[in-house]
Coordinates of C-alpha atoms and ligand atoms in Angstrom, one line a residue:
X10 CA -3.3 -36.2 -1.7
X11 CA -0.2 -34.0 -1.8
X12 CA -0.8 -31.5 -4.6
X13 CA 2.6 -29.8 -4.1
X14 CA 4.3 -31.6 -7.2
X15 CA 1.6 -29.8 -9.3
X16 CA 2.7 -26.4 -8.2
X17 CA 4.0 -24.1 -10.9
X18 CA 7.7 -23.1 -10.0
X19 CA 6.7 -19.5 -9.8
X20 CA 4.2 -20.0 -6.9
X21 CA 6.6 -22.2 -4.9
X22 CA 8.5 -19.4 -3.2
X23 CA 5.5 -17.3 -2.5
X24 CA 5.1 -16.9 1.3
X25 CA 1.4 -15.9 2.4
X26 CA 0.8 -12.7 4.2
X27 CA 1.5 -13.2 7.9
X28 CA -1.3 -10.8 8.4
X29 CA -4.0 -12.9 6.6
X30 CA -2.5 -15.9 8.6
X31 CA -2.9 -13.9 11.8
X32 CA -6.5 -13.0 10.9
X33 CA -7.2 -16.7 11.1
X34 CA -6.0 -16.8 14.6
X35 CA -7.7 -13.6 15.5
X36 CA -11.3 -15.0 15.9
X37 CA -11.0 -14.3 19.4
X38 CA -12.8 -10.9 19.9
X39 CA -10.6 -10.1 22.8
X40 CA -7.6 -9.8 20.6
X41 CA -6.7 -6.1 19.8
X42 CA -5.4 -6.0 16.3
X43 CA -2.5 -3.5 15.6
X44 CA -1.6 -5.8 12.8
X45 CA -3.7 -5.2 9.6
X46 CA -4.0 -2.3 7.2
X47 CA -7.6 -1.6 7.2
X48 CA -8.9 2.0 7.2
X49 CA -11.1 3.3 9.9
X50 CA -14.5 1.7 9.0
X51 CA -16.2 4.2 11.5
X52 CA -15.6 6.7 8.8
X53 CA -17.0 4.9 5.9
X54 CA -19.9 6.9 4.4
X55 CA -22.1 3.8 4.4
X56 CA -25.5 5.9 4.6
X57 CA -24.5 8.0 1.6
X58 CA -23.5 5.0 -0.4
X59 CA -26.2 2.8 0.4
X60 CA -28.7 5.6 -0.8
X61 CA -26.5 6.0 -4.0
X62 CA -26.4 2.1 -4.7
X63 CA -30.0 1.9 -4.3
X64 CA -30.7 4.7 -6.7
X65 CA -28.3 3.3 -9.3
X66 CA -30.0 0.0 -9.2
X67 CA -33.5 1.5 -9.7
X68 CA -32.5 4.0 -12.3
X69 CA -29.3 2.5 -14.3
X70 CA -29.7 -1.3 -13.7
X71 CA -28.4 -2.2 -17.3
X72 CA -25.4 0.1 -16.8
X73 CA -24.6 -1.2 -13.4
X74 CA -25.3 -4.9 -14.2
X75 CA -24.0 -5.4 -17.6
X76 CA -20.4 -5.9 -18.8
X77 CA -18.4 -2.8 -19.0
X78 CA -15.2 -1.5 -20.8
X79 CA -12.0 -2.8 -19.6
X80 CA -10.2 0.7 -19.3
X81 CA -12.9 1.8 -16.9
X82 CA -16.2 3.7 -17.2
X83 CA -15.5 7.3 -18.5
X84 CA -16.8 9.2 -15.6
X85 CA -14.9 7.1 -13.2
X86 CA -11.7 7.7 -15.3
X87 CA -12.5 11.5 -14.8
X88 CA -12.8 11.0 -11.1
X89 CA -9.4 9.2 -11.0
X90 CA -7.9 11.9 -13.3
X91 CA -9.4 14.7 -10.9
X92 CA -7.6 13.0 -7.9
X93 CA -4.3 12.4 -9.8
X94 CA -4.3 16.0 -11.2
X95 CA -4.4 17.4 -7.7
X96 CA -0.9 15.9 -7.3
X97 CA 0.4 16.4 -10.8
X98 CA 0.2 12.7 -11.5
X99 CA -1.2 13.1 -15.1
X100 CA 0.9 14.3 -18.1
X101 CA -0.1 14.9 -21.6
X102 CA -0.2 11.5 -23.6
X103 CA -1.0 9.6 -20.4
X104 CA -3.6 6.8 -20.3
X105 CA -5.8 6.2 -17.1
X106 CA -6.9 2.7 -16.5
X107 CA -9.3 1.9 -13.8
X108 CA -8.3 -1.2 -11.9
X109 CA -9.9 -3.6 -9.4
X110 CA -7.8 -2.1 -6.7
X111 CA -4.3 -0.6 -6.8
X112 CA -3.1 -4.2 -6.2
X113 CA -4.3 -5.3 -9.6
X114 CA -2.7 -2.2 -11.4
X115 CA 0.7 -3.1 -9.7
X116 CA 0.4 -6.6 -10.7
X117 CA -0.6 -6.2 -14.2
X118 CA 1.8 -3.4 -14.7
X119 CA 4.5 -5.7 -13.6
X120 CA 3.2 -8.4 -15.8
X121 CA 3.4 -6.1 -18.8
X122 CA 7.0 -5.5 -18.3
X123 CA 8.8 -8.3 -16.4
X124 CA 10.4 -11.5 -18.0
X125 CA 11.9 -14.2 -15.8
X126 CA 15.0 -13.0 -14.2
X127 CA 14.5 -9.4 -14.8
X128 CA 15.9 -7.3 -12.0
X129 CA 13.3 -5.1 -9.9
X130 CA 14.6 -2.7 -7.3
X131 CA 12.4 -2.2 -4.2
X132 CA 12.4 -0.6 -0.9
X133 CA 13.6 -3.0 1.7
X134 CA 11.0 -3.4 3.6
X135 CA 8.2 -3.1 1.3
X136 CA 4.5 -4.0 0.7
X137 CA 4.0 -7.8 0.5
X138 CA 1.2 -7.7 -1.9
X139 CA 3.6 -6.0 -4.6
X140 CA 6.5 -8.2 -3.5
X141 CA 4.3 -11.3 -4.1
X142 CA 3.2 -9.9 -7.4
X143 CA 6.8 -9.6 -8.6
X144 CA 7.9 -12.9 -7.2
X145 CA 5.2 -14.6 -9.4
X146 CA 7.0 -13.2 -12.6
X147 CA 10.3 -14.9 -11.2
X148 CA 12.2 -11.6 -11.3
X149 CA 15.2 -10.9 -9.2
X150 CA 14.3 -8.4 -6.4
X151 CA 17.0 -6.0 -5.2
X152 CA 16.3 -4.4 -1.9
X153 CA 17.4 -1.0 -0.9
X154 CA 17.2 0.2 2.6
X155 CA 14.6 2.7 3.7
X156 CA 15.9 5.6 5.8
X157 CA 13.7 8.0 7.8
X158 CA 13.5 10.2 4.8
X159 CA 12.8 7.4 2.3
X160 CA 15.0 5.0 0.2
X161 CA 18.9 5.3 0.7
X162 CA 19.5 7.0 -2.8
X163 CA 23.1 6.4 -2.7
X164 CA 22.6 2.8 -2.3
X165 CA 20.0 3.0 -5.2
X166 CA 22.5 4.6 -7.4
X167 CA 25.1 2.0 -6.7
X168 CA 22.6 -0.7 -7.3
X169 CA 21.8 0.8 -10.6
X170 CA 25.5 1.1 -11.6
X171 CA 25.9 -2.6 -10.6
X172 CA 22.7 -3.6 -12.4
X173 CA 22.3 -1.2 -15.4
X174 CA 19.8 -3.7 -16.9
X175 CA 17.2 -3.2 -14.0
X176 CA 13.9 -3.0 -15.5
X177 CA 11.7 -1.4 -12.8
X178 CA 12.2 0.6 -9.6
X179 CA 9.1 0.2 -7.4
X180 CA 8.7 2.7 -4.5
X181 CA 6.0 3.9 -2.1
X182 CA 7.4 7.3 -1.5
X183 CA 4.8 8.6 0.8
X184 CA 3.8 7.1 4.1
X185 CA 5.4 3.9 3.0
X186 CA 4.1 0.6 3.8
X187 CA 5.4 -0.7 6.3
X188 CA 7.6 2.0 7.6
X189 CA 5.3 5.0 7.5
X190 CA 8.4 7.2 6.1
X191 CA 8.2 9.8 3.4
X192 CA 10.8 10.4 0.8
X193 CA 12.3 13.8 0.8
X194 CA 12.0 16.0 -2.2
X195 CA 15.8 16.0 -2.8
X196 CA 15.8 12.2 -2.9
X197 CA 12.8 12.2 -5.1
X198 CA 14.5 14.4 -7.6
X199 CA 17.5 12.2 -7.6
X200 CA 15.5 8.9 -8.1
X201 CA 13.7 10.4 -11.1
X202 CA 17.0 11.5 -12.6
X203 CA 18.7 8.2 -12.0
X204 CA 15.8 6.4 -13.5
X205 CA 16.0 8.5 -16.6
X206 CA 19.8 8.1 -16.8
X207 CA 19.7 4.3 -16.5
X208 CA 16.4 4.1 -18.7
X209 CA 14.6 2.3 -15.9
X210 CA 10.9 2.6 -15.4
X211 CA 9.5 3.6 -12.1
X212 CA 6.4 2.5 -10.4
X213 CA 5.1 5.0 -7.8
X214 CA 2.6 3.4 -5.5
X215 CA 0.7 6.3 -3.6
X216 CA -2.2 4.9 -1.8
X217 CA -1.7 6.9 1.5
X218 CA -0.6 10.3 -0.2
X219 CA -4.1 12.0 0.8
X220 CA -3.7 11.1 4.5
X221 CA -1.2 13.6 5.8
X222 CA -1.9 14.8 9.4
X223 CA 1.1 16.8 10.0
X224 CA 4.3 18.5 7.8
X225 CA 4.0 19.7 4.3
X226 CA 3.0 17.8 1.2
X227 CA 6.0 16.6 -1.1
X228 CA 5.6 16.5 -4.8
X229 CA 4.9 13.2 -6.4
X230 CA 7.7 11.5 -8.3
X231 CA 5.3 11.4 -11.3
X232 CA 4.9 15.3 -11.1
X233 CA 8.8 15.5 -11.2
X234 CA 9.2 13.2 -14.3
X235 CA 10.0 14.9 -17.5
X236 CA 11.1 11.9 -19.4
X237 CA 8.0 9.5 -19.2
X238 CA 9.7 7.0 -16.9
X239 CA 7.3 7.2 -13.9
X240 CA 4.1 5.3 -13.8
X241 CA 1.5 6.0 -11.0
X242 CA -0.7 3.7 -9.0
X243 CA -3.6 5.3 -7.2
X244 CA -6.3 4.0 -5.0
X245 CA -9.7 4.9 -3.7
X246 CA -9.3 2.2 -0.9
X247 CA -8.0 4.5 1.8
X248 CA -10.0 7.5 1.1
X249 CA -13.5 6.1 0.3
X250 CA -13.7 2.2 0.8
X251 CA -11.1 -0.8 0.2
X252 CA -14.1 -3.1 -0.4
X253 CA -15.3 -1.2 -3.5
X254 CA -12.0 -2.3 -5.1
X255 CA -11.3 0.9 -7.0
X256 CA -7.7 1.9 -8.0
X257 CA -6.1 3.3 -11.2
X258 CA -2.9 3.2 -13.1
X259 CA -1.6 6.3 -14.9
X260 CA 1.1 6.6 -17.5
X261 CA 2.3 6.7 -21.1
X262 CA -0.5 5.2 -23.4
X263 CA 1.8 2.7 -25.5
X264 CA 2.8 0.6 -22.4
X265 CA -0.7 0.7 -20.6
X266 CA -2.4 -0.6 -23.7
X267 CA -0.6 -3.8 -23.0
X268 CA -1.7 -3.6 -19.4
X269 CA -5.3 -3.1 -20.5
X270 CA -5.1 -6.3 -22.6
X271 CA -3.8 -8.1 -19.5
X272 CA -6.7 -6.8 -17.4
X273 CA -9.1 -8.0 -20.0
X274 CA -7.8 -11.5 -19.6
X275 CA -7.7 -11.0 -15.9
X276 CA -11.1 -9.8 -15.0
X277 CA -12.6 -8.2 -18.2
X278 CA -13.5 -4.9 -16.2
X279 CA -13.7 -3.5 -12.7
X280 CA -17.3 -3.8 -11.2
X281 CA -19.6 -1.3 -12.8
X282 CA -21.6 -0.8 -9.7
X283 CA -18.8 0.3 -7.6
X284 CA -17.4 2.6 -10.4
X285 CA -20.9 4.2 -10.7
X286 CA -21.2 4.4 -6.8
X287 CA -18.0 6.2 -6.7
X288 CA -18.9 8.7 -9.4
X289 CA -22.0 9.5 -7.8
X290 CA -20.5 10.0 -4.5
X291 CA -17.9 12.4 -5.9
X292 CA -20.5 14.4 -7.8
X293 CA -22.9 14.6 -4.6
X294 CA -20.3 15.2 -2.1
X295 CA -17.1 16.8 -1.4
X296 CA -14.7 13.8 -0.9
X297 CA -12.1 16.3 0.5
X298 CA -14.2 16.9 3.4
X299 CA -14.3 13.3 4.0
X300 CA -10.7 12.9 3.7
X301 CA -10.1 15.6 6.1
X302 CA -12.0 13.7 8.8
X303 CA -9.8 10.8 8.0
X304 CA -6.7 12.7 8.4
X305 CA -7.8 14.3 11.7
X306 CA -8.9 10.8 13.2
X307 CA -5.5 9.2 12.1
X308 CA -3.5 12.2 13.4
X309 CA -5.4 11.5 16.8
X310 CA -4.9 7.8 16.7
X311 CA -1.2 8.1 16.0
X312 CA -0.7 10.5 18.7
X313 CA -2.4 8.2 21.2
X314 CA 0.0 5.4 19.9
X315 CA 3.0 7.2 20.2
X316 CA 2.4 8.7 23.6
X317 CA 1.4 5.2 24.9
X318 CA 4.6 3.9 23.3
X319 CA 6.7 6.6 25.1
X320 CA 5.0 5.6 28.3
X321 CA 5.2 1.8 28.3
X322 CA 8.0 0.8 26.0
X323 CA 11.2 -0.1 27.9
X324 CA 13.6 2.9 27.5
X325 CA 16.4 2.5 24.8
X326 CA 15.2 -0.8 23.6
X327 CA 12.9 0.1 20.8
X328 CA 13.4 2.8 17.9
X329 CA 10.7 4.3 15.7
X330 CA 10.1 7.1 13.3
X331 CA 6.9 9.0 14.1
X332 CA 5.0 9.2 10.7
X333 CA 3.4 12.5 9.3
X334 CA 0.5 10.6 7.8
X335 CA -0.7 7.2 6.5
X336 CA -1.4 4.4 8.7
X337 CA 1.7 2.6 9.9
X338 CA 4.4 2.9 12.4
X339 CA 7.5 0.7 12.1
X340 CA 9.6 -0.2 15.2
X341 CA 13.2 -1.7 15.5
X342 CA 14.6 -3.6 18.5
X343 CA 18.5 -3.1 17.9
X344 CA 19.4 -5.5 20.9
X345 CA 17.7 -8.5 19.3
X346 CA 18.0 -10.8 16.4
X347 CA 14.4 -12.2 16.0
X348 CA 11.1 -10.5 17.1
X349 CA 9.1 -13.9 16.7
X350 CA 9.1 -14.5 20.5
X351 CA 7.5 -11.0 21.1
X352 CA 4.9 -11.6 18.2
X353 CA 3.9 -14.9 19.7
X354 CA 3.8 -13.6 23.4
X355 CA 1.8 -10.5 22.1
X356 CA -0.8 -13.0 20.8
X357 CA -1.0 -14.8 24.2
X358 CA -1.5 -11.4 25.7
X359 CA -4.2 -10.9 23.0
X360 CA -2.5 -8.1 21.1
X361 CA -1.6 -8.6 17.3
X362 CA 1.4 -7.0 15.6
X363 CA 3.2 -8.0 12.3
X364 CA 6.8 -9.2 12.3
X365 CA 9.1 -7.4 10.0
X366 CA 10.1 -10.6 8.1
X367 CA 6.7 -10.4 6.5
X368 CA 7.9 -7.2 4.5
X369 CA 11.3 -8.5 3.6
X370 CA 12.9 -9.4 0.4
X371 CA 13.8 -12.6 2.2
X372 CA 11.0 -13.4 4.2
X373 CA 12.8 -16.4 5.9
X374 CA 15.5 -14.3 7.4
X375 CA 15.0 -13.4 11.1
X376 CA 13.8 -9.7 11.6
X377 CA 14.1 -7.5 14.7
X378 CA 11.5 -5.1 13.5
X379 CA 7.7 -5.0 13.6
X380 CA 4.9 -3.0 12.2
X381 CA 1.9 -1.3 14.0
X382 CA -1.2 0.0 12.5
X383 CA -3.3 2.8 14.1
X384 CA -6.0 3.4 11.6
X385 CA -8.4 0.5 12.5
X386 CA -8.6 0.1 16.3
X387 CA -10.4 2.7 18.4
X388 CA -8.3 5.1 20.5
X389 CA -9.0 3.2 23.6
X390 CA -8.0 -0.2 22.1
X391 CA -4.7 1.4 20.6
X392 CA -3.9 2.5 24.1
X393 CA -4.7 -0.8 25.7
X394 CA -3.0 -2.9 22.9
X395 CA 0.3 -0.7 23.1
X396 CA 0.2 -1.2 26.9
X397 CA 0.2 -4.8 26.5
X398 CA 2.8 -4.8 23.8
X399 CA 4.8 -2.4 26.1
X400 CA 4.6 -5.1 29.0
X401 CA 5.8 -7.8 26.5
X402 CA 8.7 -5.9 25.3
X403 CA 9.7 -5.2 28.9
X404 CA 9.5 -8.7 29.8
X405 CA 11.4 -10.2 26.7
X406 CA 13.9 -7.5 25.5
Ligands
LIG509 C1 1.4 0.2 -0.4 C2 0.2 -0.2 -1.1 N1 0.0 -0.4 -2.2 C3 -1.3 -0.8 -2.7 C4 -2.2 -1.4 -1.8 C5 -3.4 -1.9 -2.3 O1 -4.5 -1.1 -2.5 P1 -5.8 -1.4 -3.1 O2 -6.8 -1.7 -2.1 O3 -6.3 -0.2 -4.0 O4 -5.7 -2.7 -4.0 C6 -2.0 -1.4 -0.4 C7 -3.1 -1.8 0.5 O5 -3.0 -2.0 1.6 C8 -0.8 -0.7 0.1 O6 -0.5 -0.7 1.3

């Protein structure tokens, strides 16, 4: 039976993540994946967490296994607050909601404010999870080019002037997914000013902010906002564990009250067991020590990737910006129209990369770009994977 006639209009244009599709083809253990966005599993504090989980289930079974409150377990809200305060992302009058991952926060924030046809400005390219969330609300996505120092702010100003009824700007200003770039302070200041001038809300998505391995921290947009226009999505996925599904949303309470109601409809609350595990982990251990190990490892892995790219990529055919943190590196091949043959040939050579179209506002337009991830493979696999990729690029470009 063909079920497509039953599809709601809003899900018809959705395109599944090419990365998830690729996972299906990657059952072959010989494939080196530079495609996903998984954090380094070798650094998960699994021993510590298994002891903590056991103790919670022994000593607080009712709390861990019973329904919890929608906004989050109070001590978990304090943990999120502590992380956010470090980057000035909490203001007076703000509410904090614990979310089942930042993904849910972004989705339900969008659901709280977007009507069909509303305009949303996003970086182009951007994170597919958020783009797909916005697509399901049938809004109009307006893409703004990402430069080596973040969104092109002149283009943003022009887009706002042409579309003064824009409802929201969604941005990943630090170690952006997929480009790995970080927005400069000057651009952040202008973005916040423009948002206030046009009365547009900003959703700052910052799951990678803690993962800097070179350069200086740049203030969050939320910390620069004096007008209550910036909302902030944070996550424990890249500093503790993505499988625990712990994220948070921070912003003025009046709006987040609606988001909380949507969460109640969506999944009632974030699982109590993982909230309690995170609280105990944060009490017992210094998470910053653990984050430091992540930063060091990612710095080392990024360096291995860039050095091998320099050695093996055909000279003058591929451009990239070396990131100062995060987990992604973005490449552009100016001489070609479409990267698909390279991606397919790479799979034959047993290395997986993601085509740029996956992150585009129009996912059906050809792209000459691709994203590499350096957090999940080992240093040896990164080097071997990039060597295979370099050979394919040399053959096809
Ligand atoms: C930019 C961005 N935002 C949000 C998320 C989702 O994070 P979480 O695991 O907290 O849902 C990701 C995950 O890859 C991401 O890259």
